[in-house]
Amino acid sequence: MVPGPDSLVSIIVPVYGVQEYLDAALAGVVGQTHSNLEIILVDDGSPDECPRICDEWARRDARITVIHEENGGLSKARNTGLSAAHGDAVYFMDSDDLVEPTLVARCLEAMADHGADMAMFRFDTIDDSGAPMKSSYRHNEYDGTIELTPEQALRLQVKGDIDSYFWAFMVARRVYVDQDFSFPEGRYIEDMARICHVIGESSHVVRIPDVLYHYRLRAGSVAHTPSASLMADWMQAAHDRREYIVTRHPGLRRFVAVQTMNVLGNLNMETFRQSIVFGLKLDPQSQQQFRDRVTEFLDDLGYGQDDGVFAELDDDESDEDRATVAETRAKFTALVDSASDSLRDMKDAARDSVSGAKDSVKDGIREGVDKLREVFDLQSGEDGEKSEKGEGSSRRRTPSVRRSARRASASR
């Protein structure tokens, strides 16, 4: 069922650590020209003034519901909001960004006019103060209104022509409910892991050229530098996307594999290797998981690991694609092997260092015990009359000597 112009729309806003920007963000939400709204603010255990600000807005506007919960991350907050939503359509917004007052109305209008249950739009970027910033996103490189089937939209998303931001579209709530949708908790890159699940379950997609969202780039934003852990999340997201495509849109299986391998082929492998070795220090099981993820896409391409033979190419694959996949496989294999060798060298060096330290401690303890014994021997020999007492004293003090040795060991 396509949401109509008068439909109830659920706007879900996860909130965390954005007290400087929250008022402006919420002013844009409550100021929508479409007034039939259910506004769900999910306070993700924010440690600043955000909980108070949310409650104040709820007192001012009866359409606002505030849910306070312990910090669990963006995905958990989104899942909480989604489970509380009752609207005919759902829209997710980030709590430090700004929206145009016509966002909801324009999306509903486009959905009704084109019989679509998913409406996408363009966006721009702003700085901390809200001033426009120059930006260039492939997502925005289109003019006029475009209608797409789910498979056409999936192709554009996998190629990077449609971004995976969940705030860049509105969709009928039934798309989420019918597939028991949820965001993956405890991971980054949650949007990429689930965007295809939403596009693929829509019946019809419309893209409108209106710039309706202002994405704030700020110093305090969650930014991820290249790292092994981030790459692991990216690979998991790619795996999730593949699993969905294979199950629901199998005709795109090889297309997704080629596009994924093209991305991997453009990685700076040396930087990634260093991140593995000095950052995450991947264990053998995690390294094997990396191999398995790449092998999945190679298998989808019909690429034999031993003979290097591709299955027959389809219209979307070129000789260049084929060469990129082959090169990527070789790079990735060398990457994991190199990282493994580096880690092995580091472990051996650490083992030698620990062994040397243990020997040093043992020598120190032995030296200390010998000196203590020497002192007691001298004391007992200084006075013949006290020799017997001295020997007895020495025997009685042996446990103390041992305790001293243990303390010496602990102090080292």
CSV table of C-alpha atoms in Angstrom, one decimal:
chain,number,residue,atom,x,y,z
A,1,MET,CA,0.0,0.0,0.0
A,2,VAL,CA,1.4,3.4,-1.0
A,3,PRO,CA,1.2,6.1,1.6
A,4,GLY,CA,-1.1,9.0,0.7
A,5,PRO,CA,-0.8,12.8,1.1
A,6,ASP,CA,-2.5,12.6,4.5
A,7,SER,CA,-0.7,9.6,5.9
A,8,LEU,CA,0.7,9.4,9.4
A,9,VAL,CA,4.5,9.5,9.2
A,10,SER,CA,6.8,8.3,11.9
A,11,ILE,CA,10.0,10.3,12.2
A,12,ILE,CA,12.7,8.4,14.3
A,13,VAL,CA,15.5,10.5,15.7
A,14,PRO,CA,18.3,8.7,17.7
A,15,VAL,CA,19.9,11.2,20.1
A,16,TYR,CA,23.4,11.1,21.6
A,17,GLY,CA,25.9,13.8,22.5
A,18,VAL,CA,24.5,16.6,20.3
A,19,GLN,CA,23.2,19.2,22.7
A,20,GLU,CA,24.6,22.1,20.6
A,21,TYR,CA,22.6,21.0,17.6
A,22,LEU,CA,19.5,19.2,18.9
A,23,ASP,CA,17.2,22.2,19.2
A,24,ALA,CA,17.8,23.2,15.5
A,25,ALA,CA,17.3,19.7,14.4
A,26,LEU,CA,14.0,19.2,16.2
A,27,ALA,CA,12.7,22.7,15.2
A,28,GLY,CA,13.0,21.4,11.6
A,29,VAL,CA,11.1,18.3,12.4
A,30,VAL,CA,8.1,19.9,14.3
A,31,GLY,CA,8.1,22.6,11.6
A,32,GLN,CA,7.2,20.2,8.8
A,33,THR,CA,4.4,21.5,6.5
A,34,HIS,CA,2.9,18.0,6.7
A,35,SER,CA,1.6,18.0,10.3
A,36,ASN,CA,0.3,14.4,10.7
A,37,LEU,CA,3.5,13.2,12.4
A,38,GLU,CA,4.6,10.7,15.1
A,39,ILE,CA,8.0,12.0,16.3
A,40,ILE,CA,10.0,9.4,18.2
A,41,LEU,CA,13.1,10.6,20.0
A,42,VAL,CA,15.4,7.8,21.3
A,43,ASP,CA,17.8,9.1,23.9
A,44,ASP,CA,20.7,6.6,23.7
A,45,GLY,CA,21.9,7.3,27.2
A,46,SER,CA,23.3,10.6,26.2
A,47,PRO,CA,25.7,12.0,28.9
A,48,ASP,CA,25.0,15.7,28.2
A,49,GLU,CA,21.9,17.8,28.2
A,50,CYS,CA,20.2,15.9,25.4
A,51,PRO,CA,17.8,14.0,27.7
A,52,ARG,CA,16.5,17.2,29.2
A,53,ILE,CA,16.2,18.9,25.8
A,54,CYS,CA,14.2,15.9,24.5
A,55,ASP,CA,11.8,16.0,27.4
A,56,GLU,CA,11.3,19.8,27.0
A,57,TRP,CA,10.4,19.3,23.4
A,58,ALA,CA,7.9,16.6,24.3
A,59,ARG,CA,6.2,18.9,26.8
A,60,ARG,CA,5.8,21.5,24.0
A,61,ASP,CA,4.5,19.1,21.3
A,62,ALA,CA,2.1,16.3,21.9
A,63,ARG,CA,3.3,14.5,18.7
A,64,ILE,CA,6.7,13.8,20.4
A,65,THR,CA,7.4,10.6,22.3
A,66,VAL,CA,10.7,10.3,24.2
A,67,ILE,CA,12.3,6.9,24.9
A,68,HIS,CA,15.2,7.0,27.4
A,69,GLU,CA,17.5,3.9,27.3
A,70,GLU,CA,21.0,2.9,28.2
A,71,ASN,CA,23.6,3.6,25.6
A,72,GLY,CA,23.6,0.8,23.0
A,73,GLY,CA,24.7,2.6,19.8
A,74,LEU,CA,23.0,4.0,16.8
A,75,SER,CA,21.6,0.7,15.5
A,76,LYS,CA,20.0,-0.2,18.8
A,77,ALA,CA,18.4,3.2,19.1
A,78,ARG,CA,17.0,2.9,15.6
A,79,ASN,CA,15.6,-0.5,16.3
A,80,THR,CA,14.0,0.8,19.5
A,81,GLY,CA,12.4,3.7,17.5
A,82,LEU,CA,11.2,1.4,14.7
A,83,SER,CA,9.6,-1.0,17.1
A,84,ALA,CA,7.6,1.9,18.5
A,85,ALA,CA,6.5,3.4,15.1
A,86,HIS,CA,2.9,3.2,13.9
A,87,GLY,CA,3.0,5.4,10.9
A,88,ASP,CA,2.2,4.5,7.3
A,89,ALA,CA,5.7,5.7,6.4
A,90,VAL,CA,8.9,5.9,8.3
A,91,TYR,CA,11.7,8.4,8.1
A,92,PHE,CA,15.1,8.3,10.0
A,93,MET,CA,16.9,11.5,10.8
A,94,ASP,CA,20.3,12.1,12.5
A,95,SER,CA,20.0,14.4,15.5
A,96,ASP,CA,22.7,16.9,14.5
A,97,ASP,CA,21.5,17.6,10.9
A,98,LEU,CA,18.8,19.8,9.4
A,99,VAL,CA,15.8,19.1,7.3
A,100,GLU,CA,13.8,21.3,4.9
A,101,PRO,CA,10.2,22.0,6.1
A,102,THR,CA,8.8,20.3,3.0
A,103,LEU,CA,10.7,17.0,3.3
A,104,VAL,CA,7.8,14.9,4.4
A,105,ALA,CA,5.2,16.5,2.2
A,106,ARG,CA,7.4,16.2,-0.9
A,107,CYS,CA,8.1,12.6,-0.3
A,108,LEU,CA,4.5,11.7,0.3
A,109,GLU,CA,3.5,13.7,-2.8
A,110,ALA,CA,6.1,11.9,-5.0
A,111,MET,CA,5.1,8.5,-3.6
A,112,ALA,CA,1.4,9.1,-4.4
A,113,ASP,CA,2.0,10.6,-7.8
A,114,HIS,CA,4.2,7.7,-9.0
A,115,GLY,CA,2.7,4.8,-7.1
A,116,ALA,CA,6.0,4.3,-5.2
A,117,ASP,CA,6.5,3.1,-1.6
A,118,MET,CA,10.0,4.5,-1.5
A,119,ALA,CA,11.0,8.1,-2.2
A,120,MET,CA,14.6,9.3,-2.4
A,121,PHE,CA,15.9,12.8,-2.6
A,122,ARG,CA,19.1,14.8,-2.8
A,123,PHE,CA,21.1,16.4,0.1
A,124,ASP,CA,23.9,18.8,0.7
A,125,THR,CA,26.5,19.4,3.5
A,126,ILE,CA,26.8,22.1,6.1
A,127,ASP,CA,29.5,22.9,8.7
A,128,ASP,CA,29.3,23.3,12.5
A,129,SER,CA,27.6,26.7,12.2
A,130,GLY,CA,25.1,25.5,9.6
A,131,ALA,CA,26.8,27.3,6.7
A,132,PRO,CA,26.8,25.4,3.3
A,133,MET,CA,29.9,23.5,2.4
A,134,LYS,CA,31.0,22.4,-1.1
A,135,SER,CA,30.4,18.7,-1.6
A,136,SER,CA,30.2,16.3,-4.5
A,137,TYR,CA,28.2,13.1,-4.1
A,138,ARG,CA,27.4,10.7,-6.9
A,139,HIS,CA,24.0,10.2,-5.2
A,140,ASN,CA,23.1,13.8,-6.2
A,141,GLU,CA,24.2,13.5,-9.8
A,142,TYR,CA,20.8,13.4,-11.5
A,143,ASP,CA,18.2,15.9,-12.7
A,144,GLY,CA,14.4,15.5,-12.8
A,145,THR,CA,12.3,12.8,-11.3
A,146,ILE,CA,13.4,9.2,-11.9
A,147,GLU,CA,11.3,6.0,-11.4
A,148,LEU,CA,13.1,2.8,-10.7
A,149,THR,CA,12.2,-0.9,-10.2
A,150,PRO,CA,13.8,-2.4,-7.1
A,151,GLU,CA,16.4,-4.2,-9.1
A,152,GLN,CA,17.4,-1.0,-11.0
A,153,ALA,CA,17.7,0.9,-7.7
A,154,LEU,CA,19.8,-2.0,-6.2
A,155,ARG,CA,22.2,-1.8,-9.1
A,156,LEU,CA,22.7,1.9,-8.6
A,157,GLN,CA,23.2,1.5,-4.9
A,158,VAL,CA,25.8,-1.3,-5.2
A,159,LYS,CA,27.7,0.8,-7.8
A,160,GLY,CA,27.7,3.8,-5.4
A,161,ASP,CA,25.3,6.0,-7.4
A,162,ILE,CA,22.8,5.8,-4.6
A,163,ASP,CA,24.2,6.3,-1.1
A,164,SER,CA,23.3,4.1,1.8
A,165,TYR,CA,22.3,6.9,4.2
A,166,PHE,CA,18.9,6.0,5.7
A,167,TRP,CA,18.1,9.7,6.1
A,168,ALA,CA,18.2,10.1,2.3
A,169,PHE,CA,14.8,8.4,1.7
A,170,MET,CA,11.4,7.8,3.2
A,171,VAL,CA,9.7,4.4,2.8
A,172,ALA,CA,6.4,2.7,3.6
A,173,ARG,CA,6.5,1.1,7.1
A,174,ARG,CA,5.3,-2.2,5.7
A,175,VAL,CA,8.7,-2.6,3.9
A,176,TYR,CA,10.2,-2.9,7.4
A,177,VAL,CA,7.5,-4.8,9.0
A,178,ASP,CA,6.9,-7.4,6.3
A,179,GLN,CA,10.5,-8.6,6.5
A,180,ASP,CA,11.0,-8.3,10.3
A,181,PHE,CA,13.7,-5.8,9.6
A,182,SER,CA,16.4,-4.7,12.2
A,183,PHE,CA,19.7,-2.9,12.1
A,184,PRO,CA,22.8,-4.9,13.1
A,185,GLU,CA,23.8,-3.8,16.6
A,186,GLY,CA,27.4,-3.4,17.8
A,187,ARG,CA,28.8,-2.7,14.3
A,188,TYR,CA,29.7,0.3,12.2
A,189,ILE,CA,28.6,0.6,8.5
A,190,GLU,CA,25.1,-0.5,9.6
A,191,ASP,CA,23.5,1.5,6.7
A,192,MET,CA,25.4,-0.4,4.0
A,193,ALA,CA,24.6,-3.7,5.6
A,194,ARG,CA,20.8,-3.1,5.4
A,195,ILE,CA,20.1,-0.5,2.6
A,196,CYS,CA,19.6,-3.2,0.0
A,197,HIS,CA,17.1,-5.0,2.3
A,198,VAL,CA,14.9,-1.9,2.2
A,199,ILE,CA,15.3,-1.1,-1.5
A,200,GLY,CA,14.8,-4.7,-2.5
A,201,GLU,CA,11.6,-5.1,-0.6
A,202,SER,CA,10.0,-1.9,-2.1
A,203,SER,CA,7.6,-2.4,-5.0
A,204,HIS,CA,8.6,0.9,-6.7
A,205,VAL,CA,11.2,3.6,-6.1
A,206,VAL,CA,11.0,7.3,-7.1
A,207,ARG,CA,13.9,9.7,-6.9
A,208,ILE,CA,13.1,13.4,-6.8
A,209,PRO,CA,15.6,16.2,-7.5
A,210,ASP,CA,14.7,18.3,-4.4
A,211,VAL,CA,17.5,19.0,-1.9
A,212,LEU,CA,15.7,18.2,1.3
A,213,TYR,CA,18.4,17.3,3.9
A,214,HIS,CA,21.4,19.1,5.2
A,215,TYR,CA,24.1,16.8,6.4
A,216,ARG,CA,26.3,18.4,9.1
A,217,LEU,CA,30.1,17.7,8.9
A,218,ARG,CA,31.5,18.6,12.3
A,219,ALA,CA,34.6,17.9,14.3
A,220,GLY,CA,32.7,15.8,16.8
A,221,SER,CA,31.0,13.6,14.2
A,222,VAL,CA,31.7,9.8,14.3
A,223,ALA,CA,34.6,9.6,11.8
A,224,HIS,CA,36.4,6.4,11.0
A,225,THR,CA,40.0,6.3,9.8
A,226,PRO,CA,41.0,3.2,7.8
A,227,SER,CA,41.6,0.3,10.2
A,228,ALA,CA,41.4,-3.4,10.3
A,229,SER,CA,38.3,-3.3,12.6
A,230,LEU,CA,36.5,-0.9,10.2
A,231,MET,CA,37.5,-3.1,7.2
A,232,ALA,CA,36.2,-6.1,9.0
A,233,ASP,CA,32.8,-4.3,9.5
A,234,TRP,CA,32.8,-3.3,5.8
A,235,MET,CA,33.5,-6.9,4.8
A,236,GLN,CA,30.7,-8.1,7.1
A,237,ALA,CA,28.3,-5.5,5.6
A,238,ALA,CA,29.3,-6.7,2.1
A,239,HIS,CA,28.6,-10.2,3.2
A,240,ASP,CA,25.1,-9.2,4.6
A,241,ARG,CA,24.3,-7.5,1.4
A,242,ARG,CA,25.4,-10.5,-0.6
A,243,GLU,CA,23.3,-12.8,1.5
A,244,TYR,CA,20.2,-10.7,0.9
A,245,ILE,CA,20.8,-10.4,-2.9
A,246,VAL,CA,21.5,-14.2,-3.3
A,247,THR,CA,18.2,-14.9,-1.5
A,248,ARG,CA,15.9,-12.3,-2.8
A,249,HIS,CA,17.4,-11.0,-6.1
A,250,PRO,CA,19.7,-13.9,-7.4
A,251,GLY,CA,19.9,-12.3,-10.8
A,252,LEU,CA,22.2,-9.6,-9.4
A,253,ARG,CA,24.6,-12.1,-7.7
A,254,ARG,CA,27.5,-11.7,-10.1
A,255,PHE,CA,26.9,-8.0,-10.5
A,256,VAL,CA,27.3,-7.5,-6.7
A,257,ALA,CA,30.4,-9.7,-6.7
A,258,VAL,CA,32.1,-7.7,-9.5
A,259,GLN,CA,31.3,-4.3,-7.8
A,260,THR,CA,32.5,-5.6,-4.4
A,261,MET,CA,35.8,-6.9,-5.8
A,262,ASN,CA,36.3,-3.5,-7.6
A,263,VAL,CA,36.2,-1.8,-4.3
A,264,LEU,CA,38.6,-4.2,-2.7
A,265,GLY,CA,40.9,-3.8,-5.7
A,266,ASN,CA,41.3,-0.1,-4.9
A,267,LEU,CA,42.3,-0.5,-1.3
A,268,ASN,CA,45.7,0.7,-0.1
A,269,MET,CA,46.8,-2.8,0.9
A,270,GLU,CA,49.9,-1.8,2.8
A,271,THR,CA,48.0,0.6,5.0
A,272,PHE,CA,45.5,-2.1,5.7
A,273,ARG,CA,48.3,-4.6,6.5
A,274,GLN,CA,49.8,-2.2,9.0
A,275,SER,CA,46.4,-1.7,10.5
A,276,ILE,CA,46.0,-5.4,11.0
A,277,VAL,CA,49.4,-5.9,12.5
A,278,PHE,CA,49.6,-2.8,14.8
A,279,GLY,CA,46.0,-2.1,15.3
A,280,LEU,CA,43.5,-5.0,15.6
A,281,LYS,CA,46.1,-7.7,15.6
A,282,LEU,CA,43.8,-10.2,13.9
A,283,ASP,CA,43.8,-13.7,15.3
A,284,PRO,CA,44.0,-16.7,12.8
A,285,GLN,CA,40.2,-17.2,12.9
A,286,SER,CA,39.6,-13.5,11.9
A,287,GLN,CA,42.1,-13.7,9.2
A,288,GLN,CA,40.4,-16.8,7.8
A,289,GLN,CA,37.1,-15.0,7.9
A,290,PHE,CA,38.6,-12.3,5.7
A,291,ARG,CA,39.6,-15.0,3.2
A,292,ASP,CA,36.2,-16.6,3.4
A,293,ARG,CA,34.4,-13.3,2.7
A,294,VAL,CA,36.5,-12.7,-0.5
A,295,THR,CA,36.1,-16.3,-1.6
A,296,GLU,CA,32.3,-15.9,-1.4
A,297,PHE,CA,32.4,-13.2,-4.1
A,298,LEU,CA,35.0,-15.1,-6.2
A,299,ASP,CA,32.7,-18.1,-6.1
A,300,ASP,CA,29.8,-15.9,-7.2
A,301,LEU,CA,31.9,-14.9,-10.2
A,302,GLY,CA,32.6,-18.6,-11.0
A,303,TYR,CA,36.3,-17.8,-10.5
A,304,GLY,CA,38.3,-21.0,-9.9
A,305,GLN,CA,40.9,-20.5,-7.2
A,306,ASP,CA,43.2,-23.1,-8.8
A,307,ASP,CA,42.9,-22.4,-12.5
A,308,GLY,CA,41.8,-18.8,-12.5
A,309,VAL,CA,39.0,-19.5,-14.9
A,310,PHE,CA,35.9,-17.3,-15.0
A,311,ALA,CA,32.5,-18.5,-15.9
A,312,GLU,CA,30.9,-16.8,-18.9
A,313,LEU,CA,30.6,-13.0,-18.4
A,314,ASP,CA,27.2,-11.2,-18.5
A,315,ASP,CA,26.6,-7.8,-20.0
A,316,ASP,CA,27.7,-5.9,-16.9
A,317,GLU,CA,31.1,-7.5,-16.7
A,318,SER,CA,34.1,-6.4,-18.8
A,319,ASP,CA,37.6,-7.5,-19.4
A,320,GLU,CA,38.7,-4.7,-17.0
A,321,ASP,CA,36.3,-6.1,-14.3
A,322,ARG,CA,37.8,-9.5,-14.8
A,323,ALA,CA,41.4,-8.2,-14.5
A,324,THR,CA,40.4,-6.2,-11.4
A,325,VAL,CA,38.9,-9.3,-9.7
A,326,ALA,CA,42.0,-11.4,-10.5
A,327,GLU,CA,44.4,-8.7,-9.2
A,328,THR,CA,42.3,-8.2,-6.1
A,329,ARG,CA,42.3,-11.9,-5.2
A,330,ALA,CA,46.1,-11.9,-5.5
A,331,LYS,CA,46.5,-8.7,-3.5
A,332,PHE,CA,44.2,-10.0,-0.7
A,333,THR,CA,45.9,-13.3,-0.5
A,334,ALA,CA,49.3,-11.6,-0.2
A,335,LEU,CA,47.9,-9.2,2.3
A,336,VAL,CA,46.7,-11.8,4.7
A,337,ASP,CA,49.9,-13.9,4.3
A,338,SER,CA,52.0,-10.8,4.9
A,339,ALA,CA,50.0,-9.8,8.0
A,340,SER,CA,50.3,-13.3,9.3
A,341,ASP,CA,54.1,-13.3,8.9
A,342,SER,CA,54.4,-9.9,10.6
A,343,LEU,CA,52.3,-11.1,13.5
A,344,ARG,CA,54.3,-14.3,13.8
A,345,ASP,CA,57.5,-12.3,13.9
A,346,MET,CA,56.1,-10.0,16.6
A,347,LYS,CA,55.0,-12.9,18.7
A,348,ASP,CA,58.4,-14.6,18.4
A,349,ALA,CA,60.1,-11.4,19.4
A,350,ALA,CA,57.7,-10.9,22.3
A,351,ARG,CA,58.2,-14.5,23.4
A,352,ASP,CA,62.0,-14.0,23.4
A,353,SER,CA,61.7,-10.8,25.3
A,354,VAL,CA,59.4,-12.4,28.0
A,355,SER,CA,61.8,-15.3,28.3
A,356,GLY,CA,64.7,-13.0,28.8
A,357,ALA,CA,62.8,-11.0,31.4
A,358,LYS,CA,61.9,-14.2,33.3
A,359,ASP,CA,65.5,-15.3,33.4
A,360,SER,CA,66.5,-11.8,34.6
A,361,VAL,CA,64.0,-12.0,37.4
A,362,LYS,CA,65.0,-15.5,38.4
A,363,ASP,CA,68.7,-14.4,38.5
A,364,GLY,CA,67.7,-11.4,40.7
A,365,ILE,CA,65.8,-13.6,43.1
A,366,ARG,CA,68.6,-16.1,43.3
A,367,GLU,CA,71.1,-13.3,43.9
A,368,GLY,CA,68.9,-11.8,46.7
A,369,VAL,CA,68.5,-15.2,48.4
A,370,ASP,CA,72.2,-15.8,48.3
A,371,LYS,CA,73.0,-12.5,49.8
A,372,LEU,CA,70.4,-13.0,52.6
A,373,ARG,CA,72.0,-16.4,53.4
A,374,GLU,CA,75.4,-14.9,53.4
A,375,VAL,CA,74.3,-12.3,55.9
A,376,PHE,CA,72.8,-15.0,58.2
A,377,ASP,CA,75.9,-17.2,57.9
A,378,LEU,CA,78.1,-14.2,58.9
A,379,GLN,CA,75.9,-13.4,61.9
A,380,SER,CA,76.0,-17.0,63.2
A,381,GLY,CA,79.8,-17.2,62.8
A,382,GLU,CA,80.6,-13.9,64.6
A,383,ASP,CA,79.7,-15.3,68.0
A,384,GLY,CA,80.4,-19.0,68.8
A,385,GLU,CA,78.2,-18.9,71.8
A,386,LYS,CA,75.3,-17.8,69.6
A,387,SER,CA,76.1,-20.3,66.9
A,388,GLU,CA,73.4,-22.7,67.9
A,389,LYS,CA,70.9,-20.0,68.4
A,390,GLY,CA,72.0,-18.5,65.1
A,391,GLU,CA,71.5,-21.7,63.3
A,392,GLY,CA,68.1,-22.1,64.9
A,393,SER,CA,67.3,-18.5,64.1
A,394,SER,CA,68.4,-19.1,60.5
A,395,ARG,CA,66.2,-22.1,60.2
A,396,ARG,CA,63.3,-20.2,61.7
A,397,ARG,CA,63.8,-17.3,59.3
A,398,THR,CA,63.8,-19.5,56.2
A,399,PRO,CA,60.1,-18.9,55.5
A,400,SER,CA,60.7,-15.1,55.9
A,401,VAL,CA,63.6,-15.4,53.4
A,402,ARG,CA,61.2,-17.1,51.0
A,403,ARG,CA,58.6,-14.4,51.5
A,404,SER,CA,61.3,-11.8,50.8
A,405,ALA,CA,62.2,-13.6,47.6
A,406,ARG,CA,58.6,-13.6,46.5
A,407,ARG,CA,58.2,-9.9,47.3
A,408,ALA,CA,61.4,-9.3,45.3
A,409,SER,CA,59.9,-11.2,42.4
A,410,ALA,CA,56.6,-9.3,42.6
A,411,SER,CA,58.4,-6.0,42.7
A,412,ARG,CA,60.2,-6.8,39.5
